[in-house]
PDB file of C-alpha atoms and ligand atoms in Angstrom:
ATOM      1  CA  UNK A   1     -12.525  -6.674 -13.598  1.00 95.00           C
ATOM      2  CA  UNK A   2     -13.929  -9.212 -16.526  1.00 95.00           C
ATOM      3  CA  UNK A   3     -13.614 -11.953 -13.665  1.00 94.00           C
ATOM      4  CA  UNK A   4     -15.925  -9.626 -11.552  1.00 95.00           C
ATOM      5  CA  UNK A   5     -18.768  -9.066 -14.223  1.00 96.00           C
ATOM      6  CA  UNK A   6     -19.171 -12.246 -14.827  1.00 95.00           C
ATOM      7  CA  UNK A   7     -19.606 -13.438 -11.686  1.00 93.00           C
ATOM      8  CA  UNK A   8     -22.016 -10.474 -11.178  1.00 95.00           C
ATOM      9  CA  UNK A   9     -20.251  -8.680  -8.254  1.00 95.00           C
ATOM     10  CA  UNK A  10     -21.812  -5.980  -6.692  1.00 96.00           C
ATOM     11  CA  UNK A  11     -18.731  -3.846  -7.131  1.00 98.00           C
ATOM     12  CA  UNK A  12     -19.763  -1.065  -3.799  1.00 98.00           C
ATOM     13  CA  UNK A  13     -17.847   2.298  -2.642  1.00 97.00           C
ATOM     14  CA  UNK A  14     -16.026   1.293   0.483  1.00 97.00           C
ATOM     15  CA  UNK A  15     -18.109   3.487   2.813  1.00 96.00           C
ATOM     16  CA  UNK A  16     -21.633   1.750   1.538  1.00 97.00           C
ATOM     17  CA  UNK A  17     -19.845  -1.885   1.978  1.00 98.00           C
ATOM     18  CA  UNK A  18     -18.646  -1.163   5.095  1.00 98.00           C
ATOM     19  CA  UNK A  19     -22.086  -0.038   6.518  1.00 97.00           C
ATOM     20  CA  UNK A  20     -24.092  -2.765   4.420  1.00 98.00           C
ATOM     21  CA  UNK A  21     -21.716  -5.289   6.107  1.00 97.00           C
ATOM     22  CA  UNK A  22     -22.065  -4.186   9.528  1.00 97.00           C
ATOM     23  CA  UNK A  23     -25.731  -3.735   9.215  1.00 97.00           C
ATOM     24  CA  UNK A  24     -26.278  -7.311   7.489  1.00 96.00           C
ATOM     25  CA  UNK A  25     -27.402  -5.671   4.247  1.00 97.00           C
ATOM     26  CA  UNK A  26     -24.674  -6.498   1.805  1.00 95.00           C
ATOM     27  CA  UNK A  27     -25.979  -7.927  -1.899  1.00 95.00           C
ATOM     28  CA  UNK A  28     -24.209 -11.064  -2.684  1.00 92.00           C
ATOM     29  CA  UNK A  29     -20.913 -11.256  -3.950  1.00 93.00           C
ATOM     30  CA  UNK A  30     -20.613  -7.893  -2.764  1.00 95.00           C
ATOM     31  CA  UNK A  31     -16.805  -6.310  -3.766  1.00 96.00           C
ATOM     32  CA  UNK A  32     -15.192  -3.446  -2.621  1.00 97.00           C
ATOM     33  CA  UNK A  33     -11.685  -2.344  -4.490  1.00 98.00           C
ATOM     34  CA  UNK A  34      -8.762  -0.480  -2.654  1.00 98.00           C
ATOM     35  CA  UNK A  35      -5.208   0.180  -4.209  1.00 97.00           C
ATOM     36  CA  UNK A  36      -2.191   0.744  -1.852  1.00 95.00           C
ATOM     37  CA  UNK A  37       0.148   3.716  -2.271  1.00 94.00           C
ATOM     38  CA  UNK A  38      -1.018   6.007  -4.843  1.00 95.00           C
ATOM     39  CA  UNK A  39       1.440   5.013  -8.004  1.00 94.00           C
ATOM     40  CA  UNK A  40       1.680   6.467 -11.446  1.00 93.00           C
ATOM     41  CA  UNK A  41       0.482   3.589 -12.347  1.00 91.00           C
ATOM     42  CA  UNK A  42      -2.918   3.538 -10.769  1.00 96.00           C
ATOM     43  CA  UNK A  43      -3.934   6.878 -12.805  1.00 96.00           C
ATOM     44  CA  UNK A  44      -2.006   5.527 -16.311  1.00 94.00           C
ATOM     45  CA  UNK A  45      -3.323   2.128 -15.778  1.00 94.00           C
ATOM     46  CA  UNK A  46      -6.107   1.071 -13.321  1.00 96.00           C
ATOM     47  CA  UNK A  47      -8.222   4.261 -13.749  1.00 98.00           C
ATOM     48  CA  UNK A  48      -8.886   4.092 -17.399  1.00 97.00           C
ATOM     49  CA  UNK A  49     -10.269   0.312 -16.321  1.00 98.00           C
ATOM     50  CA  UNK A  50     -12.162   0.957 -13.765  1.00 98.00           C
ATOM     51  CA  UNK A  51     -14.076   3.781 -15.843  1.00 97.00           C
ATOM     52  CA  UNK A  52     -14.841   1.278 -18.137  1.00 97.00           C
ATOM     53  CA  UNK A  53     -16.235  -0.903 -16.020  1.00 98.00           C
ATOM     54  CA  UNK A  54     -17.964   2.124 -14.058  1.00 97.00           C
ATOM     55  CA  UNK A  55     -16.137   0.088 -10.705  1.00 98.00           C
ATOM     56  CA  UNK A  56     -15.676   2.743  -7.522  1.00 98.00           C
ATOM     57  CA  UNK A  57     -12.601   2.925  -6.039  1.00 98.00           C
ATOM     58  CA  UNK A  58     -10.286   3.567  -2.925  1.00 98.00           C
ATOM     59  CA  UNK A  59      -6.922   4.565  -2.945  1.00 98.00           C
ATOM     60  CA  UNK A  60      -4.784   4.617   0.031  1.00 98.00           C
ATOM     61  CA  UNK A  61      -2.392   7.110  -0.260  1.00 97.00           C
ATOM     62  CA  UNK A  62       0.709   7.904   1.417  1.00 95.00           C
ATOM     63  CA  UNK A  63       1.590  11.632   0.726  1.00 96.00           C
ATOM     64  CA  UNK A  64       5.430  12.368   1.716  1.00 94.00           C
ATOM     65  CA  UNK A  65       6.733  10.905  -1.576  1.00 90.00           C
ATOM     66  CA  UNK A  66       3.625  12.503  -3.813  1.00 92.00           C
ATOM     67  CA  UNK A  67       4.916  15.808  -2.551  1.00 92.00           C
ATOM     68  CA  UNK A  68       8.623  15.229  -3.452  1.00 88.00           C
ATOM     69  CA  UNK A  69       8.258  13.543  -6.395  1.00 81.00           C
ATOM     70  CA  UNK A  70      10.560  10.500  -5.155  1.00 83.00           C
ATOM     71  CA  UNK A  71      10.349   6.879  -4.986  1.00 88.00           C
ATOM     72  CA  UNK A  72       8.912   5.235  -1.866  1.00 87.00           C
ATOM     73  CA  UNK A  73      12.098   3.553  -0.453  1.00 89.00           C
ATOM     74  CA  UNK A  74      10.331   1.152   1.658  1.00 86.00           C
ATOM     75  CA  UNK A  75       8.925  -0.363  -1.264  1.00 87.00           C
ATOM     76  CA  UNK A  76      11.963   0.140  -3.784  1.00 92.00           C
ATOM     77  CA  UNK A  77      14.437  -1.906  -1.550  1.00 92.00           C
ATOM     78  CA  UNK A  78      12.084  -5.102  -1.182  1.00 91.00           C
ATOM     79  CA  UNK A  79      11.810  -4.736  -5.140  1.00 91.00           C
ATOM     80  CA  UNK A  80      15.385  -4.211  -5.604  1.00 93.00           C
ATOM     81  CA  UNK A  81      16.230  -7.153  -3.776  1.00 91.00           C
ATOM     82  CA  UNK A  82      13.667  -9.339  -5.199  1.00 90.00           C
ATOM     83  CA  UNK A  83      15.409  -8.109  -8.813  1.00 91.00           C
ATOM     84  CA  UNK A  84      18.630  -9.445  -7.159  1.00 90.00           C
ATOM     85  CA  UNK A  85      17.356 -12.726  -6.202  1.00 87.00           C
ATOM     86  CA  UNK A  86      16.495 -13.323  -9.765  1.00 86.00           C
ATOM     87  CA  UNK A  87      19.554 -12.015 -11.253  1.00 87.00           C
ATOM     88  CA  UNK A  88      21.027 -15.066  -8.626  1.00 87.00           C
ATOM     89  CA  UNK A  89      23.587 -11.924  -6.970  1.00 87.00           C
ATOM     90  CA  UNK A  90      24.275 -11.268  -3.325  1.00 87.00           C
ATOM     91  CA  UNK A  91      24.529  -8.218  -2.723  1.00 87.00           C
ATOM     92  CA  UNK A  92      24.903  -9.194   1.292  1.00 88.00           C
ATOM     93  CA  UNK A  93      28.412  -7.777   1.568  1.00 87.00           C
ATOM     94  CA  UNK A  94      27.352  -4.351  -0.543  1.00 87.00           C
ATOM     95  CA  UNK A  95      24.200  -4.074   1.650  1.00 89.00           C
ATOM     96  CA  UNK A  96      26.154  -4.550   5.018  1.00 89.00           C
ATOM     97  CA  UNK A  97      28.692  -1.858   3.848  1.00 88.00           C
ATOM     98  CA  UNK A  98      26.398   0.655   3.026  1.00 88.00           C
ATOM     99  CA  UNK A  99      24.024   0.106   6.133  1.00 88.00           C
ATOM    100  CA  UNK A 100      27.710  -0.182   8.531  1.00 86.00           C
ATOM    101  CA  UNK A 101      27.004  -3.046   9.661  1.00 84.00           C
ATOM    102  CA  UNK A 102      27.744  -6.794   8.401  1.00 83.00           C
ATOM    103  CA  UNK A 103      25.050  -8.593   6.628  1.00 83.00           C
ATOM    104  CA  UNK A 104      25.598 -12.632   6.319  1.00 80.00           C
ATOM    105  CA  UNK A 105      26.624 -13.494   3.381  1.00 79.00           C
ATOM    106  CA  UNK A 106      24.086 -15.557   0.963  1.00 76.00           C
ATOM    107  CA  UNK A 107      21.121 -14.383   3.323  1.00 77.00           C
ATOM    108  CA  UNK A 108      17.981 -15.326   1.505  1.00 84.00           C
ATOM    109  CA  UNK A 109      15.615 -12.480   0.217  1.00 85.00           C
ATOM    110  CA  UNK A 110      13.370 -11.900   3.334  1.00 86.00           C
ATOM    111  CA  UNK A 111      16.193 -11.485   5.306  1.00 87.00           C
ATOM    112  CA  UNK A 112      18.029  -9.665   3.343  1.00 88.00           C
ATOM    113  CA  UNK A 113      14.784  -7.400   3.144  1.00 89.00           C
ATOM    114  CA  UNK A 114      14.144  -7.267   6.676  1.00 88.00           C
ATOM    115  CA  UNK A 115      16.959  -5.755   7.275  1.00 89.00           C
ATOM    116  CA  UNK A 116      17.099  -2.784   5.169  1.00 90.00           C
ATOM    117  CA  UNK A 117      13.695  -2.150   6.417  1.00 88.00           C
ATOM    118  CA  UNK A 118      15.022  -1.808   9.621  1.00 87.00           C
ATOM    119  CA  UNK A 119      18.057  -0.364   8.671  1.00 89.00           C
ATOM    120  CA  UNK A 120      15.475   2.580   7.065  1.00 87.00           C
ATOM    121  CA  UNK A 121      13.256   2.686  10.029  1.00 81.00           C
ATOM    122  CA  UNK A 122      15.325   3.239  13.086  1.00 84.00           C
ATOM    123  CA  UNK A 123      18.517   4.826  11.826  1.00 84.00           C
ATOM    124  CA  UNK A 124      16.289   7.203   9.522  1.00 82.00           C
ATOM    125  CA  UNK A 125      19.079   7.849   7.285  1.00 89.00           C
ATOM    126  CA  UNK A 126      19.543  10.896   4.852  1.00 88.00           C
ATOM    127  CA  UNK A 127      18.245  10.900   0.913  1.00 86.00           C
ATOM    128  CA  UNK A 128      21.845  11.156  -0.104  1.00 89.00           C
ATOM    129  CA  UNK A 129      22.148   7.401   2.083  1.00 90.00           C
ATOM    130  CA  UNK A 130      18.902   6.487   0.879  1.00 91.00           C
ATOM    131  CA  UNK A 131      19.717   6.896  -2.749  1.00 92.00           C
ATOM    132  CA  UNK A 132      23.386   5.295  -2.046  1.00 92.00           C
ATOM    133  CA  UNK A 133      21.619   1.556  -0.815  1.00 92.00           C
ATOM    134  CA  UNK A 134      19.270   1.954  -3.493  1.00 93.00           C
ATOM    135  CA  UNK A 135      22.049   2.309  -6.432  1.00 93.00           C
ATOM    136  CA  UNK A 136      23.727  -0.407  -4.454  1.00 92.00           C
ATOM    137  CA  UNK A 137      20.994  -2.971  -4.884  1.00 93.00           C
ATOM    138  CA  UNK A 138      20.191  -1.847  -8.291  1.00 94.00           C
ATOM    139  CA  UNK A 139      23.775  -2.368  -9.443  1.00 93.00           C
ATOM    140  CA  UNK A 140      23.605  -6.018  -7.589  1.00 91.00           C
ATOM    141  CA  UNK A 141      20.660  -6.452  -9.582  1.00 92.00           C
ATOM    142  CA  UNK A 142      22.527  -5.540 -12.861  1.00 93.00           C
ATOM    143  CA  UNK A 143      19.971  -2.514 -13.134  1.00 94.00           C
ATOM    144  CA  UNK A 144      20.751   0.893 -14.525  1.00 94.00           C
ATOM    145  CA  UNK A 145      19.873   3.539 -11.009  1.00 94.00           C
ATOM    146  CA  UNK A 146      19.848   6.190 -12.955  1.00 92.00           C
ATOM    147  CA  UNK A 147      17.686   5.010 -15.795  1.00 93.00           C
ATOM    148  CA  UNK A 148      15.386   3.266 -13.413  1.00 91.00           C
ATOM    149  CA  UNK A 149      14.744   6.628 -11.551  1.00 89.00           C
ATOM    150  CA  UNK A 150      14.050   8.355 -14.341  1.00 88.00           C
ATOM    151  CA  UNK A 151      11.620   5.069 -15.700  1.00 86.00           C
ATOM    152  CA  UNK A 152       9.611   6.203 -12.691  1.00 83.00           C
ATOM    153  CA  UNK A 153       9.755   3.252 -10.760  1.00 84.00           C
ATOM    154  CA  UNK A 154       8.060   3.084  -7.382  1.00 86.00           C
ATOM    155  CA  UNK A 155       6.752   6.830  -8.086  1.00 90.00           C
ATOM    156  CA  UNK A 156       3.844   8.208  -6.524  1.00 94.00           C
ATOM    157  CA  UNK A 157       0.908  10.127  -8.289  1.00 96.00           C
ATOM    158  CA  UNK A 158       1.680  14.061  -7.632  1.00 95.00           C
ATOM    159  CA  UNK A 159      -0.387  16.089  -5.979  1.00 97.00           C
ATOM    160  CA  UNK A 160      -2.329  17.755  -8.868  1.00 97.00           C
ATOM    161  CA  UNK A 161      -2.796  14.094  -9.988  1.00 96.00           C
ATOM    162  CA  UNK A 162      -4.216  13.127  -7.092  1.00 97.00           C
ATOM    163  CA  UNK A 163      -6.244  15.634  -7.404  1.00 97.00           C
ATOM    164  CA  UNK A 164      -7.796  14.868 -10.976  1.00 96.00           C
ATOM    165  CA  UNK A 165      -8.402  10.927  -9.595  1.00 97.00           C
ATOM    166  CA  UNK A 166     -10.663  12.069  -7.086  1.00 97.00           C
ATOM    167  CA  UNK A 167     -12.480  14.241  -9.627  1.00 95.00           C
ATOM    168  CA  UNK A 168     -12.944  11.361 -11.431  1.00 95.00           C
ATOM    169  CA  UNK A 169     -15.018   9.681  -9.129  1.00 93.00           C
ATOM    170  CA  UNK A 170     -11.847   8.144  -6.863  1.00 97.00           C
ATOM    171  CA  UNK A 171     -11.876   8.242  -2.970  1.00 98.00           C
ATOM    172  CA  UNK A 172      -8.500   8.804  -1.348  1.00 98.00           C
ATOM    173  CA  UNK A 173      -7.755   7.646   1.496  1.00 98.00           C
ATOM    174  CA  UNK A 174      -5.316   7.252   4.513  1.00 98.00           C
ATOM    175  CA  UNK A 175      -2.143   5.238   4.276  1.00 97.00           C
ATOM    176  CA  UNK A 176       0.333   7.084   6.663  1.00 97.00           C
ATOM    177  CA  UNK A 177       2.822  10.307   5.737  1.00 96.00           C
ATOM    178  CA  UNK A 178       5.974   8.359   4.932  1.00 91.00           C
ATOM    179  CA  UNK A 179       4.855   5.202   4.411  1.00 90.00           C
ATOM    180  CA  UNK A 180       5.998   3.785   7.865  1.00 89.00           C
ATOM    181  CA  UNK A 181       4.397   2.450  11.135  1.00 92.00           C
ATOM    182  CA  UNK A 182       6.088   4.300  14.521  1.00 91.00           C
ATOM    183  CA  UNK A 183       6.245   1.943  17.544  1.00 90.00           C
ATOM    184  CA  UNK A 184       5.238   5.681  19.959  1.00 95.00           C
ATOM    185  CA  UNK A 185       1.859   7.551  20.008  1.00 97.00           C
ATOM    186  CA  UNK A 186       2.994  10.872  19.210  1.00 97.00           C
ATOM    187  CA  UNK A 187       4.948   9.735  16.068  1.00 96.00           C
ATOM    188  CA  UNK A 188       2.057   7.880  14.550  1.00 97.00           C
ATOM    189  CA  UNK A 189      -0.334  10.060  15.160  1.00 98.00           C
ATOM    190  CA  UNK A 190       1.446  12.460  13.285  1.00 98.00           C
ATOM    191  CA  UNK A 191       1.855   9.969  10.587  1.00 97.00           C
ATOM    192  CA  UNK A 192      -2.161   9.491   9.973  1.00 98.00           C
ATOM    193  CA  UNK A 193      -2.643  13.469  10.553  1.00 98.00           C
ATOM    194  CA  UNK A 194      -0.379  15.001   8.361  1.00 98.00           C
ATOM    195  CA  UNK A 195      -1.541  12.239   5.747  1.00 98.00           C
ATOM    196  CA  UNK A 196      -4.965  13.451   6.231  1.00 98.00           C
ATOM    197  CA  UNK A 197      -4.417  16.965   6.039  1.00 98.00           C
ATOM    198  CA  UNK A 198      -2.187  16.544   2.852  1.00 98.00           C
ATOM    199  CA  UNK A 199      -5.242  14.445   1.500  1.00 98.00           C
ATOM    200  CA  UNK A 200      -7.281  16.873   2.053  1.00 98.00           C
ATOM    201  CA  UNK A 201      -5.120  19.942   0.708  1.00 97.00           C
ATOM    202  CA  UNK A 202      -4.467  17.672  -2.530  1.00 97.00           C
ATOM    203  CA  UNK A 203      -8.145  17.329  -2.923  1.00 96.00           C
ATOM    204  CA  UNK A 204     -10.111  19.997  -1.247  1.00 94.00           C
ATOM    205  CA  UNK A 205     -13.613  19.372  -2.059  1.00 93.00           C
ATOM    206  CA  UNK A 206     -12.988  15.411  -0.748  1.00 95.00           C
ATOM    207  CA  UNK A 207     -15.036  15.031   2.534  1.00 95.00           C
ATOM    208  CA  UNK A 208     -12.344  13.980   5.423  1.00 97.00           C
ATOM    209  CA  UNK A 209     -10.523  10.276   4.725  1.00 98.00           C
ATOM    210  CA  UNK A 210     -11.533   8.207   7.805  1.00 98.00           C
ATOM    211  CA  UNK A 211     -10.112   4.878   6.242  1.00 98.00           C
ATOM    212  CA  UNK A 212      -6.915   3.357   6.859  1.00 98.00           C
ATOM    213  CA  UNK A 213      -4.485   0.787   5.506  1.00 98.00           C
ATOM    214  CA  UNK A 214      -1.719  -0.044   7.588  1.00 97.00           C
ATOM    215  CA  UNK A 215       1.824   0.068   5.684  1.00 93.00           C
ATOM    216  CA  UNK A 216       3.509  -2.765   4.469  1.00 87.00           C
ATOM    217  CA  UNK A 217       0.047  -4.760   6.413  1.00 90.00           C
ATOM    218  CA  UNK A 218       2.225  -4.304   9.939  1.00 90.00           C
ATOM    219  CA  UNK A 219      -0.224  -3.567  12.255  1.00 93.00           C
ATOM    220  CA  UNK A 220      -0.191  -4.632  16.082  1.00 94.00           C
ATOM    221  CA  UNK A 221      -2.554  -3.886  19.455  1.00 95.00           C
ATOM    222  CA  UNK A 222      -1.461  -0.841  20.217  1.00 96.00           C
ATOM    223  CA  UNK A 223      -2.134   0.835  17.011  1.00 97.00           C
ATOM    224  CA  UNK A 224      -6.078   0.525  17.151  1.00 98.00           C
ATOM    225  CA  UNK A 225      -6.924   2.896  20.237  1.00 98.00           C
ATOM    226  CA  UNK A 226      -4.245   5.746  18.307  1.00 98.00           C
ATOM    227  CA  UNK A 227      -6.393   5.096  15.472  1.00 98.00           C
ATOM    228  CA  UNK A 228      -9.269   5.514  17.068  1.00 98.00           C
ATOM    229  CA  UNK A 229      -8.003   8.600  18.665  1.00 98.00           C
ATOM    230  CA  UNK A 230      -7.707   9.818  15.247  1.00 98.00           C
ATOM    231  CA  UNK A 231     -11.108   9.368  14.416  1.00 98.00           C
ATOM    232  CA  UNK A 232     -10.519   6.436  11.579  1.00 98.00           C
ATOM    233  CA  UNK A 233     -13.482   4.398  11.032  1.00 97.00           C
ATOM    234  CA  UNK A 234     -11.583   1.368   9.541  1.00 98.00           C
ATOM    235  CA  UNK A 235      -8.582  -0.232   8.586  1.00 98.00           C
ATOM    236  CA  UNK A 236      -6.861  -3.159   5.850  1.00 98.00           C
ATOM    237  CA  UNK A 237      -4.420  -5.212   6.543  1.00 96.00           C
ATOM    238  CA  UNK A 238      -2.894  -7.487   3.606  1.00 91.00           C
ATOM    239  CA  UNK A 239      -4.275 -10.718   5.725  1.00 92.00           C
ATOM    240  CA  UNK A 240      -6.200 -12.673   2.940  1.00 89.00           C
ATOM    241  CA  UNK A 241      -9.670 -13.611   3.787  1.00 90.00           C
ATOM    242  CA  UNK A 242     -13.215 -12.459   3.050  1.00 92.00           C
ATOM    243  CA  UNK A 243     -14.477  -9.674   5.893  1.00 94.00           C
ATOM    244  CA  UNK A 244     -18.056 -10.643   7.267  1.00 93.00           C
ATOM    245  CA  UNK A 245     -19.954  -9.197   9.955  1.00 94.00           C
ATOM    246  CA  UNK A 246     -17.513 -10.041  13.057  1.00 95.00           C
ATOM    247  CA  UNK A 247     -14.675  -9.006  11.568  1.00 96.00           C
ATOM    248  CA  UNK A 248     -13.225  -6.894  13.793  1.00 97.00           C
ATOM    249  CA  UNK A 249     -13.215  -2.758  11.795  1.00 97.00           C
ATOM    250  CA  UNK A 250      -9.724  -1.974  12.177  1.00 98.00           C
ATOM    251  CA  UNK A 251      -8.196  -5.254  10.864  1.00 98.00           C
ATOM    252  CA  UNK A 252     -10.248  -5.912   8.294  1.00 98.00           C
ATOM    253  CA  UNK A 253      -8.657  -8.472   5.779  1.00 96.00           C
ATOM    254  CA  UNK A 254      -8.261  -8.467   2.096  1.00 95.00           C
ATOM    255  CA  UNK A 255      -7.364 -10.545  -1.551  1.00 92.00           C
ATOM    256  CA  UNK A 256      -3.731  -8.623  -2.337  1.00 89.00           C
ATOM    257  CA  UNK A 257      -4.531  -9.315  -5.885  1.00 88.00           C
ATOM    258  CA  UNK A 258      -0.906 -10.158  -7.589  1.00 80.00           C
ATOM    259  CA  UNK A 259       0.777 -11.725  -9.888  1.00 76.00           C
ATOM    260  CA  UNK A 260       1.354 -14.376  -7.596  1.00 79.00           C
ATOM    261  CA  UNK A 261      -2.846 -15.253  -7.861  1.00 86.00           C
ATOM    262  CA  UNK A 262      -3.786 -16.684 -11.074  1.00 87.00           C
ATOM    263  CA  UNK A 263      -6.942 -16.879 -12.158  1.00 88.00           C
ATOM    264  CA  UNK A 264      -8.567 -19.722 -10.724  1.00 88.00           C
ATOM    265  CA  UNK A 265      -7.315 -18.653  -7.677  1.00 87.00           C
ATOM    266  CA  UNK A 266      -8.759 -15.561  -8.244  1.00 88.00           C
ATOM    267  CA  UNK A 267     -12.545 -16.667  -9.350  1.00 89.00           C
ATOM    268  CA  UNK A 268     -12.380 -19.101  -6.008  1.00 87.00           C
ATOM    269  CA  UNK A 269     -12.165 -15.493  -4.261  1.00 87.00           C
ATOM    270  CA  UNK A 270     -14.470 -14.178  -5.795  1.00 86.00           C
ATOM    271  CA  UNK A 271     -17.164 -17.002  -5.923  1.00 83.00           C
ATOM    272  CA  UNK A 272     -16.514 -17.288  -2.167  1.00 76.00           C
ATOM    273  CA  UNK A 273     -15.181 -20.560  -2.392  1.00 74.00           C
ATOM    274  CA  UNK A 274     -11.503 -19.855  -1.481  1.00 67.00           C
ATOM    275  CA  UNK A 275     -11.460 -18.871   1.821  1.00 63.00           C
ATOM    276  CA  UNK A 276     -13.385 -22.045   3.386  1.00 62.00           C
ATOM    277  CA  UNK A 277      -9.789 -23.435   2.550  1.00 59.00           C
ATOM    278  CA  UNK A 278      -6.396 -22.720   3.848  1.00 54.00           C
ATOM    279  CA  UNK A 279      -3.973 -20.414   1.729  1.00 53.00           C
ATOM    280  CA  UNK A 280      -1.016 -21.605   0.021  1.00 48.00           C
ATOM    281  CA  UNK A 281       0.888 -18.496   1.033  1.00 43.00           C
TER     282      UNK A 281
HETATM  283 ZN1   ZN B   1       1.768   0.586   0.926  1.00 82.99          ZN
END
């Protein structure tokens, strides 16, 4: 946020940018900030900041797991397997077992990721098997489950939270139910409308979220006219680059600001400088 004062950003609601860039009309350096999920961690942390600065906001939230108060699995398991990696254990065998299936041993961490993932997504397994694979990795990872649970960890803002954000100035917006992506019409169309209409009973006097960010950034042809269908007006994807007037409204790309970027990085971002060359990752 200091990085953006200085360079005099024009810091705009989502809804203005998008219109301003479309029409041509966008101030320069013109900004527009959007947070994924909905974590604890945005109200504790990134709120408080972005008052400060007086910055609007988007979040895009997905609602299933800020109903029932549990961690989002689909974005535990990457982070419990990253935690492994740097511990240096493979938990390859312990993974295989718990999914039923062998796992190679000494597969390196995307792999290793990618299949859980799809492990989660097509054999939809219960909380009970959920919670298993996650106490697996965590153990791998010489991690306390337990204790981590109960630190919060990958934990969603509750509803009455979510609630209080947006009263503080904070647009909410559209992120899918369960955090997933379903390959069939009906099932993810019922994704982006029982998001919305959770949204919307979390914070009534919000005007309907039309904005979407696609989970995990997986997004793919077939997705836009369903989106369409479901009267979104635009969509993120966690492609880096700088959106300008062609870009096309439902894969518009952003900087994923992490702790991967550091601050040089960053400032050739925001100056404009960084995307006239190619990224390192
Ligand atoms: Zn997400």
């Amino acid at each position: 946020m200091d990085t953006l004062r200085q360079h005099r950003c024009s810091v705009l609601p989502l809804d203005e940018a998008l219109e301003r860039l479309y029409s041509g009309q966008l101030p320069p350096r013109a900004v527009s900030l959007t947070f994924d999920d909905g974590g604890r961690d945005f109200r504790l942390r990134a709120l408080p900041v972005l008052k400060e600065f007086g910055y609007p906001a988007v979040v895009y939230l997905t609602t299933y797991y800020s109903l029932h108060s549990q961690p989002v699995f689909n974005l535990l398991y990457p982070y419990l397997v990253w935690k492994c990696s740097r511990a240096a254990t493979d938990p390859s065998t312990a993974i295989g077992e718990t999914m039923g299936e062998p796992v190679q041993a000494g597969a390196d961490y995307a792999a290793l990721t990618a299949r859980v993932l799809k492990w989660l997504n097509t054999q939809d397994p219960t909380a009970d098997q959920k919670h298993r694979m996650a106490r697996v990795l965590a153990t791998s990872a010489g991690l306390d489950y337990e204790e981590l649970l109960a630190s919060g960890v990958m934990r969603l803002m509750t509803p009455d939270e979510v609630r209080e954000v947006t009263e503080q100035g904070i647009r909410v917006e559209l992120h899918t139910h369960r955090h997933r992506t379903p390959k069939t019409e009906d099932l993810f169309r019922r994704e982006v409308r029982e998001n919305r209409e959770s949204i919307m009973r979390f914070a009534p006097h919000q005007s309907k979220p039309v904005h979407f960010c696609y989970p995990s950034g997986h997004h793919s042809d077939e997705l836009y006219a369903w989106l369409e269908a479901e009267g979104v007006c635009s969509a993120t994807t966690c492609k880096s680059g700088l959106a300008n007037k062609s870009s096309y409204r439902l894969t518009l790309p952003r900087l994923i600001d992490t702790s991967h970027i550091d601050e040089l990085d960053f400032e050739g971002w925001v100056t404009g400088a960084s995307h006239l060359v190619p990224r390192r990752s």
